[in-house]
Short mmCIF file of C-alpha atoms (C1' of nucleotides) in Angstrom, two decimals:
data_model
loop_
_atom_site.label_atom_id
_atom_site.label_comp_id
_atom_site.label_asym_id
_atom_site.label_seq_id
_atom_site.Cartn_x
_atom_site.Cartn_y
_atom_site.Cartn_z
CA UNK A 1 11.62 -17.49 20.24
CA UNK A 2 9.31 -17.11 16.56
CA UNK A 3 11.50 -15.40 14.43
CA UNK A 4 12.49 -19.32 13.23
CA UNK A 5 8.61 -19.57 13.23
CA UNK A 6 7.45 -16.50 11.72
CA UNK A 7 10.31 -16.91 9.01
CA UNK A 8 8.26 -20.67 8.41
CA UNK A 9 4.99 -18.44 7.85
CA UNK A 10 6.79 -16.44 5.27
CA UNK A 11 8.32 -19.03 3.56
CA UNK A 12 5.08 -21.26 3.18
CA UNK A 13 3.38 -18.14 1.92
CA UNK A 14 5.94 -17.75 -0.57
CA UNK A 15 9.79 -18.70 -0.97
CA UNK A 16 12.33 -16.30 -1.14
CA UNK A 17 16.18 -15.11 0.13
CA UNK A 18 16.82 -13.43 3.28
CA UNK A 19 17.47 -10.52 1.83
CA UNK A 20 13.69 -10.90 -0.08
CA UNK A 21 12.43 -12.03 3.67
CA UNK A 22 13.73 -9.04 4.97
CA UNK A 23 12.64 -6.25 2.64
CA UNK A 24 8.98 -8.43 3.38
CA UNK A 25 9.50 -7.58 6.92
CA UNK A 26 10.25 -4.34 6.34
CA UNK A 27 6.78 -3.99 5.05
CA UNK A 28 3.50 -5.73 5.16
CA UNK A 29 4.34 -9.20 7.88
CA UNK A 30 7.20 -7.00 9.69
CA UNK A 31 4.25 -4.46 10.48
CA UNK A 32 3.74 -6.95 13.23
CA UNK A 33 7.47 -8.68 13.46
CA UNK A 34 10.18 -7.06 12.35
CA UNK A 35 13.79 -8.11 11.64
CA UNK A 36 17.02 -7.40 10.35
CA UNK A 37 19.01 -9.32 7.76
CA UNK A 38 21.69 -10.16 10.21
CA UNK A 39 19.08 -11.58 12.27
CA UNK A 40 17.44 -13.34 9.45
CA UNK A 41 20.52 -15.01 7.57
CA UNK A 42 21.67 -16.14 11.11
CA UNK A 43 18.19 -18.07 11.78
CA UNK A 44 17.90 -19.09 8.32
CA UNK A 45 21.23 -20.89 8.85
CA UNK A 46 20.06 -22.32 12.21
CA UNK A 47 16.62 -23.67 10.24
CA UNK A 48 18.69 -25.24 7.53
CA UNK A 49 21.07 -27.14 10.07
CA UNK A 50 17.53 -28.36 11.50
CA UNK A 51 16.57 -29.34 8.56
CA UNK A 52 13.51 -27.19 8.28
CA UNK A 53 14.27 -25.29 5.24
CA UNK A 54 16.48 -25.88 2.24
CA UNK A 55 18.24 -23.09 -0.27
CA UNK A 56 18.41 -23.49 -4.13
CA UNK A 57 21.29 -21.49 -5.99
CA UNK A 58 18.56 -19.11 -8.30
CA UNK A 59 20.67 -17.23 -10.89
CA UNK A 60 19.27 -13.48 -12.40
CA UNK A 61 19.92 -11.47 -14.77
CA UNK A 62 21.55 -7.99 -14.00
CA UNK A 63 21.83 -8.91 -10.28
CA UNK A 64 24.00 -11.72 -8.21
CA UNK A 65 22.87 -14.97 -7.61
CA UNK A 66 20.86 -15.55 -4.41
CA UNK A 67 19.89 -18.36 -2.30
CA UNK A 68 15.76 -19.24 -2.26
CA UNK A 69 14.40 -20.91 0.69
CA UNK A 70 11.41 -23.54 1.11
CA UNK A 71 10.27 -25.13 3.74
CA UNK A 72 10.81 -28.94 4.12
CA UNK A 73 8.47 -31.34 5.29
CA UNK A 74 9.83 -31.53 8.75
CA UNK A 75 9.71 -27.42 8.38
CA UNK A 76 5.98 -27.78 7.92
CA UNK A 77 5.52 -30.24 11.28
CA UNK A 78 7.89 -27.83 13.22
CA UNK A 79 5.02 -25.06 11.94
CA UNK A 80 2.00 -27.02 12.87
CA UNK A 81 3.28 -27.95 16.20
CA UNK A 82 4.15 -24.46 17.17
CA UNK A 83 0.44 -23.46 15.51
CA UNK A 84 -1.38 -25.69 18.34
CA UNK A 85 0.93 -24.36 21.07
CA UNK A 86 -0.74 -21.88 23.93
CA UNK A 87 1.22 -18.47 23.46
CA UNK A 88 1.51 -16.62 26.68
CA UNK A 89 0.51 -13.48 26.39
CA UNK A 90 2.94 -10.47 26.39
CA UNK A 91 3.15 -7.38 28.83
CA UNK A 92 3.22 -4.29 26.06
CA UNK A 93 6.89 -3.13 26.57
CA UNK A 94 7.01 0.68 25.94
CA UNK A 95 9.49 3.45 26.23
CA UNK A 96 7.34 5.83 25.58
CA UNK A 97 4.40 4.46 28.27
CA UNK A 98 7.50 5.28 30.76
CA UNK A 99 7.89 8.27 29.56
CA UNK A 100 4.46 9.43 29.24
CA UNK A 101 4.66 7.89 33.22
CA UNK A 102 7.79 9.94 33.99
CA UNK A 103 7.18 13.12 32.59
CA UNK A 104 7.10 15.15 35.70
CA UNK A 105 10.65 13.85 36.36
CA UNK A 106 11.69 16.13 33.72
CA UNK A 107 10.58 18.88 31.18
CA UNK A 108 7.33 18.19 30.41
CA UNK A 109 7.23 20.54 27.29
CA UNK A 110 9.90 18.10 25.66
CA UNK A 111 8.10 15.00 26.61
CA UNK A 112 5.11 16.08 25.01
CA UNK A 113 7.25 16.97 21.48
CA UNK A 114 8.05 13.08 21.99
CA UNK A 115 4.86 12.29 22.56
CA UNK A 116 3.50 14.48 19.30
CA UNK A 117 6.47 12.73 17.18
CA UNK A 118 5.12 9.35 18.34
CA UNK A 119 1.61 10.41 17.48
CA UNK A 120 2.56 11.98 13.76
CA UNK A 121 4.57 8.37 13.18
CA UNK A 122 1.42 6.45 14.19
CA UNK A 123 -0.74 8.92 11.89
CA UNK A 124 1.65 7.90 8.98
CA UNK A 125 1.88 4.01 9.63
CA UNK A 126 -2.51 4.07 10.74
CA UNK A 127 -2.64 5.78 7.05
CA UNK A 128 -0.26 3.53 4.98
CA UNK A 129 -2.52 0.79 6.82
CA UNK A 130 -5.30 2.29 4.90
CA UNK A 131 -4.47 2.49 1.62
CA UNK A 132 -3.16 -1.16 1.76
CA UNK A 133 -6.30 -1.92 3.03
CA UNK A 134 -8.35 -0.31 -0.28
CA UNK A 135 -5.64 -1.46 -2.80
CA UNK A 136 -5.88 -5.46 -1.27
CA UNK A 137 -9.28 -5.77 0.39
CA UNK A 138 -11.69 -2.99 -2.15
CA UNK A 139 -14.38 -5.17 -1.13
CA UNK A 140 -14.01 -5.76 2.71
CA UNK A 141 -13.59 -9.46 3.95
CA UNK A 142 -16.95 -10.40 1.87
CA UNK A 143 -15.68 -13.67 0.30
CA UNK A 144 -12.47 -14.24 1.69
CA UNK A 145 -11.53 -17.33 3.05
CA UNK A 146 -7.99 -19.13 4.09
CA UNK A 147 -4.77 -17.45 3.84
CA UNK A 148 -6.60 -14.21 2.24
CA UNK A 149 -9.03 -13.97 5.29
CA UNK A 150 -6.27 -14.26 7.88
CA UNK A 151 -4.09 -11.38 5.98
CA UNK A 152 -6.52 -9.55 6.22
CA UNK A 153 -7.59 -10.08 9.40
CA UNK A 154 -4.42 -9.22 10.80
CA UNK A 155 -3.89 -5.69 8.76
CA UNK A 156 -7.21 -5.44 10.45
CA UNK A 157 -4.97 -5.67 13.95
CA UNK A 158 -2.70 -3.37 12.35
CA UNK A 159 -5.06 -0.73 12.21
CA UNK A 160 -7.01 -1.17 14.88
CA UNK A 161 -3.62 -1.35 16.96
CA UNK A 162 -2.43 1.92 15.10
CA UNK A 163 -5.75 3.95 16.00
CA UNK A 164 -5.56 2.78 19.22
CA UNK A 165 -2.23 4.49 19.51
CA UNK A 166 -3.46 7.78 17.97
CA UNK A 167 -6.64 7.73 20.29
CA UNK A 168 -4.28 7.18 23.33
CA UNK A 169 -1.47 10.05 22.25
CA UNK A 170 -4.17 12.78 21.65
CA UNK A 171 -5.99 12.19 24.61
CA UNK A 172 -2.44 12.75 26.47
CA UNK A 173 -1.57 15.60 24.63
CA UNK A 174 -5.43 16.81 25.34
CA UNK A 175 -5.20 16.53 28.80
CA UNK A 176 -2.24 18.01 29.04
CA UNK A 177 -3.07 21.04 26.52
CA UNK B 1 17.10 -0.36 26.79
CA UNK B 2 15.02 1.49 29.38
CA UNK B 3 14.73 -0.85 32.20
CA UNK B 4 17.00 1.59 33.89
CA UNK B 5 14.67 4.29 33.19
CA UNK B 6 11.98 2.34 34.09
CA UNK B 7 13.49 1.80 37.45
CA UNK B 8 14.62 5.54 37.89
CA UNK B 9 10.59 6.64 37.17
CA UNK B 10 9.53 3.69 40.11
CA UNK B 11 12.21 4.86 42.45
CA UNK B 12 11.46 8.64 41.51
CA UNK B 13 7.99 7.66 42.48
CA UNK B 14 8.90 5.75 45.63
CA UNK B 15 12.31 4.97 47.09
CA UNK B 16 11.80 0.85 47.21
CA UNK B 17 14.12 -2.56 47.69
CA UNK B 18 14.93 -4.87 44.43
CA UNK B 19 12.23 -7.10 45.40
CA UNK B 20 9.89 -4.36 46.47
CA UNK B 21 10.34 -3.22 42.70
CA UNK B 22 9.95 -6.80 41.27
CA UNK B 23 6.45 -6.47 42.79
CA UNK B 24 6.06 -3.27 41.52
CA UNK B 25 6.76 -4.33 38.13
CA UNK B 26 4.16 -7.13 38.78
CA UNK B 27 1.16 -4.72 39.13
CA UNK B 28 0.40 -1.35 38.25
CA UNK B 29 4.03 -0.62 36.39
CA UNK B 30 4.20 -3.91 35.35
CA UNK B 31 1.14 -4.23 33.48
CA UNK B 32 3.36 -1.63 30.73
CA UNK B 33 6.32 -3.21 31.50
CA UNK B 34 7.74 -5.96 32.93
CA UNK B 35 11.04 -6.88 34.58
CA UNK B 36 12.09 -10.09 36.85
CA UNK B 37 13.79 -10.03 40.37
CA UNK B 38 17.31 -11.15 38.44
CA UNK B 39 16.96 -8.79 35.83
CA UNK B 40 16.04 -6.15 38.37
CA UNK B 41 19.00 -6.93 40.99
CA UNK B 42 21.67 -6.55 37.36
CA UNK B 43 20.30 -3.42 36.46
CA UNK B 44 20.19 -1.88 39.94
CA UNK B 45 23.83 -3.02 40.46
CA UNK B 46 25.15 -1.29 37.59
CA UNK B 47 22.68 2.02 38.14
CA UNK B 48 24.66 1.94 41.63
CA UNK B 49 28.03 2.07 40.01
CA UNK B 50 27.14 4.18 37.47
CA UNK B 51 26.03 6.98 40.64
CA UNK B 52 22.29 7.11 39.60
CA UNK B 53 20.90 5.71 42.79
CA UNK B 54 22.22 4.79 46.12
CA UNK B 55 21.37 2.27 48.50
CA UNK B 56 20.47 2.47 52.54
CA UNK B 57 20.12 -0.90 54.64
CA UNK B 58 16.62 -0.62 56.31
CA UNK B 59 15.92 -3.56 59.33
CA UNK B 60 12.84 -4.65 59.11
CA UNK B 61 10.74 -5.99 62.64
CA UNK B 62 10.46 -9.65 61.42
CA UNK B 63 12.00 -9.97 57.96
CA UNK B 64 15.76 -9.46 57.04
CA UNK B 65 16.93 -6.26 56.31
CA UNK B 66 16.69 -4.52 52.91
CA UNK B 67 18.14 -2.47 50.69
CA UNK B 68 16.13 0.44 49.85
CA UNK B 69 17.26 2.61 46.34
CA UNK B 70 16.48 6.12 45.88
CA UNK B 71 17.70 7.96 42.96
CA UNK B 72 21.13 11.03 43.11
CA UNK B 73 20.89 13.78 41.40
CA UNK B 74 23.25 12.18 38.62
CA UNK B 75 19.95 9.90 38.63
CA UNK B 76 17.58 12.59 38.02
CA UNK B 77 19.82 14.23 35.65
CA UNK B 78 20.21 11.01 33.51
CA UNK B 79 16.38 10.33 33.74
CA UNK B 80 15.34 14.14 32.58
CA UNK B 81 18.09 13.50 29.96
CA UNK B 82 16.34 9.91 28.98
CA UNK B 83 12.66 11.79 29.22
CA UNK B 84 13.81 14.61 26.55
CA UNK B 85 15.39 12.05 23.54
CA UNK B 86 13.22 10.95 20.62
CA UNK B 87 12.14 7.10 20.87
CA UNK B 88 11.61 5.36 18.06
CA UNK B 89 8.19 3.82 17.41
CA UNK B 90 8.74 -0.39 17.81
CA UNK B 91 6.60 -2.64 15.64
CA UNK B 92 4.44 -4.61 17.80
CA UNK B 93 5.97 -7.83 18.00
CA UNK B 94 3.13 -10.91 18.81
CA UNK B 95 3.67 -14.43 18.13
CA UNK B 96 -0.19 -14.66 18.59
CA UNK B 97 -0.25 -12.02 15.09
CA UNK B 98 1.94 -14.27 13.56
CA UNK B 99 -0.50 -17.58 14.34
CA UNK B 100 -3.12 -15.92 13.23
CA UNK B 101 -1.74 -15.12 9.92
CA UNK B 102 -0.17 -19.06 9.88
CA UNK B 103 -3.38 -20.55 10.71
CA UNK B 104 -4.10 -21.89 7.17
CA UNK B 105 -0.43 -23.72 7.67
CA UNK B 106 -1.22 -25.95 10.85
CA UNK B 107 -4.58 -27.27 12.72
CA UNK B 108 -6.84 -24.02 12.09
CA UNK B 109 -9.34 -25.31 14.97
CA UNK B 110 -6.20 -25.63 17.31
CA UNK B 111 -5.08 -22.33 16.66
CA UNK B 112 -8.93 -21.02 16.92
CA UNK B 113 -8.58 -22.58 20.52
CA UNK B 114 -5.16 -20.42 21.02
CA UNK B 115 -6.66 -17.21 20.24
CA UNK B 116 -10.43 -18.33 22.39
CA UNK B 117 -7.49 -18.56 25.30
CA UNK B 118 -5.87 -14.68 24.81
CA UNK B 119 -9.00 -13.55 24.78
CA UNK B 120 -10.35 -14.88 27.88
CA UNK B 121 -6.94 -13.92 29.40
CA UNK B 122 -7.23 -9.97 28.01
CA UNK B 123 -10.70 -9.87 29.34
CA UNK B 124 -9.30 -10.90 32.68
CA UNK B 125 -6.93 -8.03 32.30
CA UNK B 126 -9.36 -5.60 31.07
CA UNK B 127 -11.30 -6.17 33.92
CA UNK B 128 -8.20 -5.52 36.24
CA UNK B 129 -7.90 -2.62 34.85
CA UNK B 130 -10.66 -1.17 34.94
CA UNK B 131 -11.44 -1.80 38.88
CA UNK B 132 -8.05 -0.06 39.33
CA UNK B 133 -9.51 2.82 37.35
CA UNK B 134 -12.83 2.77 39.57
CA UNK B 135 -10.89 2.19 42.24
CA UNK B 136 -8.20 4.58 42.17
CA UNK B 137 -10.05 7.69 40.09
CA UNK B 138 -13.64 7.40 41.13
CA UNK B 139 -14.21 10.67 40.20
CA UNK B 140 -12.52 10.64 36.08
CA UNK B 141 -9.49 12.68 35.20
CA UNK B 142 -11.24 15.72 36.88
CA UNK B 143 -9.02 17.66 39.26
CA UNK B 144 -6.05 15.67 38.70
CA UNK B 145 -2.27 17.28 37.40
CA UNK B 146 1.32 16.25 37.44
CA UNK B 147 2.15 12.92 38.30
CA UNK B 148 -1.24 11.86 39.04
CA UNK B 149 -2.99 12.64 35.65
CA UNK B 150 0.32 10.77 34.04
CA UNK B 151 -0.69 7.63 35.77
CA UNK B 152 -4.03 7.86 35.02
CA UNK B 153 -3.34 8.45 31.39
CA UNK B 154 -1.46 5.50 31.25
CA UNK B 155 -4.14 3.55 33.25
CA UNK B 156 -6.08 4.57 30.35
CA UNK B 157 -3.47 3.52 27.85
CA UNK B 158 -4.03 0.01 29.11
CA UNK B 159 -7.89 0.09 28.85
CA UNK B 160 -7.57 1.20 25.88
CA UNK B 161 -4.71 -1.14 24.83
CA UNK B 162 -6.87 -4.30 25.91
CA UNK B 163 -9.81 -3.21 24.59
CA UNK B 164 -8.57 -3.62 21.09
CA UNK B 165 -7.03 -6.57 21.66
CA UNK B 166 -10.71 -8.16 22.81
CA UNK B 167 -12.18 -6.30 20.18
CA UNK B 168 -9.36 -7.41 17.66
CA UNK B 169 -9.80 -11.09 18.45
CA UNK B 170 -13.22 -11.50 18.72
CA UNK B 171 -13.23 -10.12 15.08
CA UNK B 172 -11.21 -13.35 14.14
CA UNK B 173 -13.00 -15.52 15.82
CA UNK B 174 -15.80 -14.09 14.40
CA UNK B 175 -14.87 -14.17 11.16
CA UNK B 176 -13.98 -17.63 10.92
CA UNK B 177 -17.09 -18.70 13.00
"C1'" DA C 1 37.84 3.58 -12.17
"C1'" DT C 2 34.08 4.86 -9.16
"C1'" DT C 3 29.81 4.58 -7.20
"C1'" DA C 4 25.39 2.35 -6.20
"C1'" DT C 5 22.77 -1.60 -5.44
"C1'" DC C 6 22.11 -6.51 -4.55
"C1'" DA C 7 23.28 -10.24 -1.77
"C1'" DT C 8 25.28 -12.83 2.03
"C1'" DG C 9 27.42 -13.05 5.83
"C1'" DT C 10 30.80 -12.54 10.71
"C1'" DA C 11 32.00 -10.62 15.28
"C1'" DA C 12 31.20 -8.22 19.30
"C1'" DC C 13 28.03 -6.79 22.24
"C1'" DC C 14 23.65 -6.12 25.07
"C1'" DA C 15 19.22 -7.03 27.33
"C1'" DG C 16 16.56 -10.33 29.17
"C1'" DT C 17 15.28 -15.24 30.65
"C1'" DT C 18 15.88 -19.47 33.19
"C1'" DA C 19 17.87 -22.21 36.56
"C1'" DC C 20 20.13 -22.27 40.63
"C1'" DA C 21 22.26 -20.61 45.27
"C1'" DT C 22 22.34 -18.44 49.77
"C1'" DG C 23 20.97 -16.58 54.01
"C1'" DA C 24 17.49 -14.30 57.37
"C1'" DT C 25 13.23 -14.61 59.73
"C1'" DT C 26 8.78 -16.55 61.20
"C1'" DA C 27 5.38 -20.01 61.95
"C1'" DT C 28 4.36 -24.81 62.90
"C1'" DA D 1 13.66 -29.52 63.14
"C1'" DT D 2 10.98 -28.21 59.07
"C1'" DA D 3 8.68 -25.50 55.96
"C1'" DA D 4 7.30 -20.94 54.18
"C1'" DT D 5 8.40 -16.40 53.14
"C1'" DC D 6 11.46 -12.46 52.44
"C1'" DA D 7 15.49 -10.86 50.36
"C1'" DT D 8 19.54 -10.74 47.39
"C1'" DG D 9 22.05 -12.49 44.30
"C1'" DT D 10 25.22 -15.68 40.39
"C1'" DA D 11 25.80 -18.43 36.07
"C1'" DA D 12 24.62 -20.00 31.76
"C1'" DC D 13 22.09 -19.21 27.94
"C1'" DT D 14 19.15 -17.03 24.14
"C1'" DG D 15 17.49 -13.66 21.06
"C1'" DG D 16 18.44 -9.57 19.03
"C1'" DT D 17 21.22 -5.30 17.70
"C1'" DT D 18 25.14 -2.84 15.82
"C1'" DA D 19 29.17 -2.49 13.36
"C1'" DC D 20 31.78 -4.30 10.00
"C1'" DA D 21 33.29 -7.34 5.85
"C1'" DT D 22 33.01 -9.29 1.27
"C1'" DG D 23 31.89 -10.06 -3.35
"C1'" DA D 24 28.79 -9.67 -7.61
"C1'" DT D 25 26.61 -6.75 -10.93
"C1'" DA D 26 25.18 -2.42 -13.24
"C1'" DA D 27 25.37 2.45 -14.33
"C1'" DT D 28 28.27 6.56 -15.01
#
DNA sequence: ATTATCATGTAACCAGTTACATGATTAT
DNA sequence: ATAATCATGTAACTGGTTACATGATAAT
């Protein structure tokens, strides 16, 4: 499991509620991990319990009160340790690399609408990439260092992952034109 | 889920046993997906109940007899079904991401050493890959149609999958070189 | 009052993993 | 007999998803 670990990432970065750590992985870390609220309010419970995290009452104006996390000190070990630990790596799970298998199982035609749906979501996400790219990074990795260079490093991933996608989907659809 | 769709493409492609399939699932399918004998066995117990396959005890000269699956037409229906519905795009989910973007948070030279070992193992794979292309389409994605050129295409997927992922990581070892 | 949004959760379920169990067959 | 391999499973657990619940605050 890393949601607990990922959560410790985005909590050293910057504190917040789960319902701030989810709207956060709804956009730039959950490009790469995402997760629901449930999900996130269950494990932030969990990392409190542990002891890795604690929750301040933080009242607003115009809204209800929420409950800011930080990492404790034995939150920060927990993170190092997991750091240094070897992370197998994953077989890429993918419905639509079955489907794309399958296709002459079935209608073709409608696999390859799938397939062009796929493709068009990848355009969108490959382009979104971008521009976050220009609006954080105007000046390439040049003097980043830390933190900075490792965000940026991995929305680096993100794109290259994301034009890897488009490059794979059109030559399917080519070959199959 | 789509293990049982995964299973009805494998058994659409050849009838096989539950361990057959676990081996399967270990190599050329497997490198796309991945499934364990258990998990396999479950599924395949509840795709017989459900009517989408059926089972035939084969003896075997010199090992104990097997079940061998092939899919009913309530199978092929519920596969060409499967093969037609949207799927939605997943975020890639990769503890290794999340180190990367942690580093600053832990022993950076520790997690430096976790990313030196992906790489070497995604090279490894690369270069699997890649002798099953040469090995299996010696001539390209010339003359090939149907089935065939879907399985190459997804060969391909995984070149081009693991390619990025070397490229990716040496570009973060790089930069922090 | 009603609706929309913010915020935090609970309960039931599902897919997949890990550890363990059982029996057949073959080789030594 | 013993060990190795082939083959099929069960049981307990974990991580994650989906559906639902509850209350605060603000805008209309």
């Amino acid at each position: 499991m890393a949601l607990e670990h990922a959560l410790l990432v985005a909590l050293r970065e910057q504190p917040a509620s789960g319902l701030d750590l989810a709207r956060r992985f709804g956009r730039s870390i959950g490009f790469f991990w995402s997760a629901t609220h449930q999900q996130i309010y269950k494990v932030l419970g969990r990392m409190e319990s542990d002891g890795w995290v604690e929750a301040t009452e933080v009242s607003q104006s115009g809204k209800p009160d929420k409950k800011v996390y930080d990492v404790t000190p034995a939150g920060r070990a927990a993170l190092a340790a997991w750091l240094a630990e070897p992370t197998p790596t994953h077989a890429l799970r993918s419905d639509l690399a079955v489907k794309m298998r399958g296709a002459s199982f079935g209608d073709r035609e409608a696999v390859l609408d799938v397939v062009r749906a796929n493709l068009a979501d990848h355009h969108v996400r490959l382009d979104h990439y971008r521009q976050l790219m220009k609006r954080d990074y105007p000046d390439g990795s040049g003097a980043l260092a830390g933190l900075d260079l490792d965000q940026y490093l991995v929305l680096r991933g993100g794109i290259l992952t994301e034009e890897t996608w488009v490059a794979w989907l059109t030559e399917y659809l080519e070959a199959h034109a």
